[in-house]
Short mmCIF file of C-alpha atoms in Angstrom, two decimals:
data_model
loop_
_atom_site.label_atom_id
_atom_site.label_comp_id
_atom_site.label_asym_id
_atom_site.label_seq_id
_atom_site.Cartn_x
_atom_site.Cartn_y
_atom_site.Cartn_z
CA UNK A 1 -84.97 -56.52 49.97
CA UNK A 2 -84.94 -56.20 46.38
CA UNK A 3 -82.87 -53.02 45.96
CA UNK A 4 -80.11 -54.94 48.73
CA UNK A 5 -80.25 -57.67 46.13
CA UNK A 6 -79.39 -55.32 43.20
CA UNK A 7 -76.86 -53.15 44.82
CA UNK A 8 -74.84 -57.17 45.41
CA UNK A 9 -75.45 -57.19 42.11
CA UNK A 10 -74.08 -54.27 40.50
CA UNK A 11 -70.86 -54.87 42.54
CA UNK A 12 -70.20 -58.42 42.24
CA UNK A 13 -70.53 -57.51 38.02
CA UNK A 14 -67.90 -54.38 38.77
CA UNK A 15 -65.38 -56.85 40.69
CA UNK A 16 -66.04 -59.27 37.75
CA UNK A 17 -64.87 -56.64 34.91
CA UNK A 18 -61.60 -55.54 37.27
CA UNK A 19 -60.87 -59.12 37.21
CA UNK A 20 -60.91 -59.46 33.35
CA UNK A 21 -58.98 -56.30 32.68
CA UNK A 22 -56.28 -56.92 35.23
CA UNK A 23 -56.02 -60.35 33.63
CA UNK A 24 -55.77 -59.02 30.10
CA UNK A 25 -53.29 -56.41 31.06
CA UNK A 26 -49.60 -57.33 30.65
CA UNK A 27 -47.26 -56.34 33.43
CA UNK A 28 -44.85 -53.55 32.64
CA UNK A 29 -41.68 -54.58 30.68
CA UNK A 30 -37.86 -54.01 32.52
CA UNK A 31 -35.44 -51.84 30.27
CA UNK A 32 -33.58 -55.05 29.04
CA UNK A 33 -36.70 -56.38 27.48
CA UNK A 34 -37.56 -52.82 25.54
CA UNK A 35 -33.88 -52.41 24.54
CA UNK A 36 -34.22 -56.06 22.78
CA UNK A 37 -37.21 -54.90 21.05
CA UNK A 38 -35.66 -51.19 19.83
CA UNK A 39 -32.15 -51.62 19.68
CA UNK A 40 -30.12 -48.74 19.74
CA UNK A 41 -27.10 -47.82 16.72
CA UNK A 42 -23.89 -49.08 16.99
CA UNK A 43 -21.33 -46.14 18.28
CA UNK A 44 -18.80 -47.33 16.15
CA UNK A 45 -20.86 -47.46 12.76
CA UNK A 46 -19.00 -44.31 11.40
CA UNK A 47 -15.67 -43.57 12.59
CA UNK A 48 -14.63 -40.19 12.40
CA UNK A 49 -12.22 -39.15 10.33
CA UNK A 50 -8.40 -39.36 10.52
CA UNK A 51 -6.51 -35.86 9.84
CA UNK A 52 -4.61 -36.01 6.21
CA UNK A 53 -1.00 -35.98 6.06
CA UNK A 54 1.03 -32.95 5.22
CA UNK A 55 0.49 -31.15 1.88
CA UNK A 56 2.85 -29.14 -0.98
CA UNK A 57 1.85 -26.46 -2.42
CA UNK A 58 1.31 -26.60 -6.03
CA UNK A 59 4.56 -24.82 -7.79
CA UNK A 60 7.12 -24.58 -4.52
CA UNK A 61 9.79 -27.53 -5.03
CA UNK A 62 9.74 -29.03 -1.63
CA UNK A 63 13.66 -29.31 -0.73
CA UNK A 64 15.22 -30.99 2.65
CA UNK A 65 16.69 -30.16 5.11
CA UNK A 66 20.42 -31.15 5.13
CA UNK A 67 21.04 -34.20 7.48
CA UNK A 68 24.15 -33.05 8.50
CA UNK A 69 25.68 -29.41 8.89
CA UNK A 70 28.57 -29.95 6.33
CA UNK A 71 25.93 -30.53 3.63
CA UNK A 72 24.16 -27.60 4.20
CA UNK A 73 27.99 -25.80 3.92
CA UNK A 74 28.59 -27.60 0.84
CA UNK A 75 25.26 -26.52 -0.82
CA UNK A 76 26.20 -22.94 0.02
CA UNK A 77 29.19 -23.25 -1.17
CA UNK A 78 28.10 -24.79 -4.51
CA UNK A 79 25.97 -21.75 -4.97
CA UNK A 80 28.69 -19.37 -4.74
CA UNK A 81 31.07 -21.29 -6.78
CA UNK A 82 28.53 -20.86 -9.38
CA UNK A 83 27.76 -17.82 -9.46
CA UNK A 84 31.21 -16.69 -9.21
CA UNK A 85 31.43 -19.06 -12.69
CA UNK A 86 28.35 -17.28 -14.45
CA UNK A 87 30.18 -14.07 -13.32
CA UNK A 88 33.34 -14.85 -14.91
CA UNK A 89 31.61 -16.50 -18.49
CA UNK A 90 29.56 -13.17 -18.89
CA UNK A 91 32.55 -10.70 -18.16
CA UNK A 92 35.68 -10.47 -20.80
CA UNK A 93 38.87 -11.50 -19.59
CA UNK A 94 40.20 -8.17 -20.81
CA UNK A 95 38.24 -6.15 -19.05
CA UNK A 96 39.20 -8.36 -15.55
CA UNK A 97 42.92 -7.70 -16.13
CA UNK A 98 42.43 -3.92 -17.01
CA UNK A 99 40.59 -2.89 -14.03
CA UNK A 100 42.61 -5.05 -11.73
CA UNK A 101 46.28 -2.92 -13.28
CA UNK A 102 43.90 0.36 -13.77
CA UNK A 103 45.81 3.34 -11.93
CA UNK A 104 43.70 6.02 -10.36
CA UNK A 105 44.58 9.47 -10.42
CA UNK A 106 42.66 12.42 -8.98
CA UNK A 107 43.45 16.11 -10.18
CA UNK A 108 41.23 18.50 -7.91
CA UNK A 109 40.54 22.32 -9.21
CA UNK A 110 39.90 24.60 -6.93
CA UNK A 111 40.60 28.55 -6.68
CA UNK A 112 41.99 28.06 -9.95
CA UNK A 113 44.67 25.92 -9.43
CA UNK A 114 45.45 22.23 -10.44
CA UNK A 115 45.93 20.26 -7.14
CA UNK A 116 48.55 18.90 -7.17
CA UNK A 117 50.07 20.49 -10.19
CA UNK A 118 52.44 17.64 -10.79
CA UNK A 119 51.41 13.94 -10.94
CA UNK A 120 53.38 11.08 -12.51
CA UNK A 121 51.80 8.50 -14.64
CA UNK A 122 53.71 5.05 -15.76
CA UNK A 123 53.86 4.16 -19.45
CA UNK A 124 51.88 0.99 -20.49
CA UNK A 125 49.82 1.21 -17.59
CA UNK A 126 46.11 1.99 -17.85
CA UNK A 127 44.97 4.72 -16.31
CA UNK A 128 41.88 6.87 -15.01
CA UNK A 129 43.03 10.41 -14.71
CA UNK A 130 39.88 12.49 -13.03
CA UNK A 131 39.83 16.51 -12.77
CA UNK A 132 36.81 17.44 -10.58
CA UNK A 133 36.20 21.13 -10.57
CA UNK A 134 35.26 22.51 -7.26
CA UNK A 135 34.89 26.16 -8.47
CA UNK A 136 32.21 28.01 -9.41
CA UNK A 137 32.78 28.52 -13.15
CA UNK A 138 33.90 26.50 -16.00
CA UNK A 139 37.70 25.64 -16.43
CA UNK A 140 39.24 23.34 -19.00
CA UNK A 141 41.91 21.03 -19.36
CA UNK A 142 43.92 21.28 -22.55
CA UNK A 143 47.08 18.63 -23.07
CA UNK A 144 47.20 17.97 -26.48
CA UNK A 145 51.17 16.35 -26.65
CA UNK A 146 49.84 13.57 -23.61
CA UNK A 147 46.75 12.55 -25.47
CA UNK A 148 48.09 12.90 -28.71
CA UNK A 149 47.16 9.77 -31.15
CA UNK A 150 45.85 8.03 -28.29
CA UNK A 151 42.80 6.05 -28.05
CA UNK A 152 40.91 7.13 -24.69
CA UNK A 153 37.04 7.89 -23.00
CA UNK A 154 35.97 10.43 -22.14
CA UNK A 155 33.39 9.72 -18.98
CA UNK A 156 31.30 12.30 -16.58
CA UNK A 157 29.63 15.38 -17.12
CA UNK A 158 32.26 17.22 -19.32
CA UNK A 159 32.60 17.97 -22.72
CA UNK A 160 35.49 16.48 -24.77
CA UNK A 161 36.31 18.40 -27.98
CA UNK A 162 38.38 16.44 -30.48
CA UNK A 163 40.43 17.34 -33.78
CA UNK A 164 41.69 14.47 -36.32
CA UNK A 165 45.18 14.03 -34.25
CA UNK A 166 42.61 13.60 -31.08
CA UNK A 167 41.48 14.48 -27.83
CA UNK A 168 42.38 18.97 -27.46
CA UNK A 169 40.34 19.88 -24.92
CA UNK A 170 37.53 18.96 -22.25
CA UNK A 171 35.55 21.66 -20.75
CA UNK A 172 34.11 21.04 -16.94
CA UNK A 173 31.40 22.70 -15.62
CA UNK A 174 31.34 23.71 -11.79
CA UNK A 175 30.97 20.97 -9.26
CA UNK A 176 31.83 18.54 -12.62
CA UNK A 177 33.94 15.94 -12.98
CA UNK A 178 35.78 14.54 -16.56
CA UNK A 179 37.73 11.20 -16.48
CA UNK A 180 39.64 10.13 -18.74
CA UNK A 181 40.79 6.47 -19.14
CA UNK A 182 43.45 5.78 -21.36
CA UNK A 183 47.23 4.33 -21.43
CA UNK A 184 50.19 6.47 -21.72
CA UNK A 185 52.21 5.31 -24.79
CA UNK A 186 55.82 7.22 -24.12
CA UNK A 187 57.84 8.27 -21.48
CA UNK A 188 58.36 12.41 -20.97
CA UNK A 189 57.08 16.03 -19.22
CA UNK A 190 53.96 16.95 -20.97
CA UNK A 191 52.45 20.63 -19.37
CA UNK A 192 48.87 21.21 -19.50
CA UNK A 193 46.84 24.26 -18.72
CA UNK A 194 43.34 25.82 -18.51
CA UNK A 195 42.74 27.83 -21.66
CA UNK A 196 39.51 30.17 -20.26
CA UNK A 197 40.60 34.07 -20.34
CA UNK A 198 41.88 35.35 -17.27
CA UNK A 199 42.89 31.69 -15.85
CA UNK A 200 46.14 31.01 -16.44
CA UNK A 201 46.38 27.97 -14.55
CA UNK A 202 49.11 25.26 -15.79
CA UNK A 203 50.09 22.18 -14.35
CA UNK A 204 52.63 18.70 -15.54
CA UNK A 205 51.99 15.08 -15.92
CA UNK A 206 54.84 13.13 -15.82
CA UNK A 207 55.06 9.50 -17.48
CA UNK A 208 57.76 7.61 -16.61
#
């Protein structure tokens, strides 16, 4: 009887304790209620970014685009008008007008002969008067009464020889070339030759 009595006991005290706790413990909280209690950060509290703009480089003038096609012709054309206008302030008018009435003449040696052995030059005219030598060996050009007193050059690979009345003689090598620029002073038939031994090779300029 007495162990029935403490078995009632011993339960009724473990019902009594479950009681207490389940009143002490507080019923799970939704997801609305934690959320209030640890709010989450805003999204929007830093914004990314925006991309910059376009940027220069440091030292390249940035220059537009012409609106319209004609502007683009008219800077172009600007350009060239002034560099044709540098062009003409750094060159001397004399030398524009000479090269523009210049007259070009080409004596060709070969087998030793003059070709063509008679060319016609025009007094007051400037002139270039080239011998090229196609020959193997050295030949000369000797026309002392043409280039006598007159002020000339003497340009290529030969070698002028002058006396005190002027120009006597230029010596070409093979495969050289001599040009001589000057301006014939007089009209008349003045006969020049090739003075090496053995050449004999003669030929006319005639200035008219």
């Amino acid at each position: 009887m007495l162990e029935t009595s403490s078995t009632t006991l011993c339960l009724y005290r473990r019902r009594t304790r479950l009681r207490h706790l389940q009143r002490n413990t507080q019923p799970p909280r939704r997801l609305s209620e934690l959320r209030g209690l640890h709010p989450l950060p805003p999204t929007n509290r830093h914004p990314l970014p925006t991309p910059a703009g376009p940027t220069l480089e440091i030292g390249r003038p940035s220059c537009p685009a012409p609106r319209h096609p004609q502007e683009g012709q008219r800077q172009v054309k600007g350009t060239v008008w002034l560099i044709g206008l540098a062009w003409l302030l750094t060159v001397p008018a004399s030398a524009l007008s000479g090269d523009l009435d210049m007259e070009s003449i080409t004596v060709e040696i070969h087998g030793r002969m003059f070709i063509p052995d008679r060319i016609t030059l025009h007094a007051g005219r400037k002139t270039a008067l080239r011998f090229r030598n196609h020959d193997t060996e050295l030949h000369t050009v000797v026309a002392k009464e043409l280039f006598l007193g007159v002020n000339l050059n003497v340009g290529g690979n030969g070698a002028p020889e002058f006396s005190p009345d002027g120009l006597t003689r230029v010596i070409i090598p093979p495969d050289g070339l001599a040009e001589i620029q000057f301006t014939p002073t007089g009209a008349g038939t003045f006969p020049y030759r090739c003075d090496m031994p053995g050449h004999d090779m003669r030929a006319v300029i005639v200035v008219e």
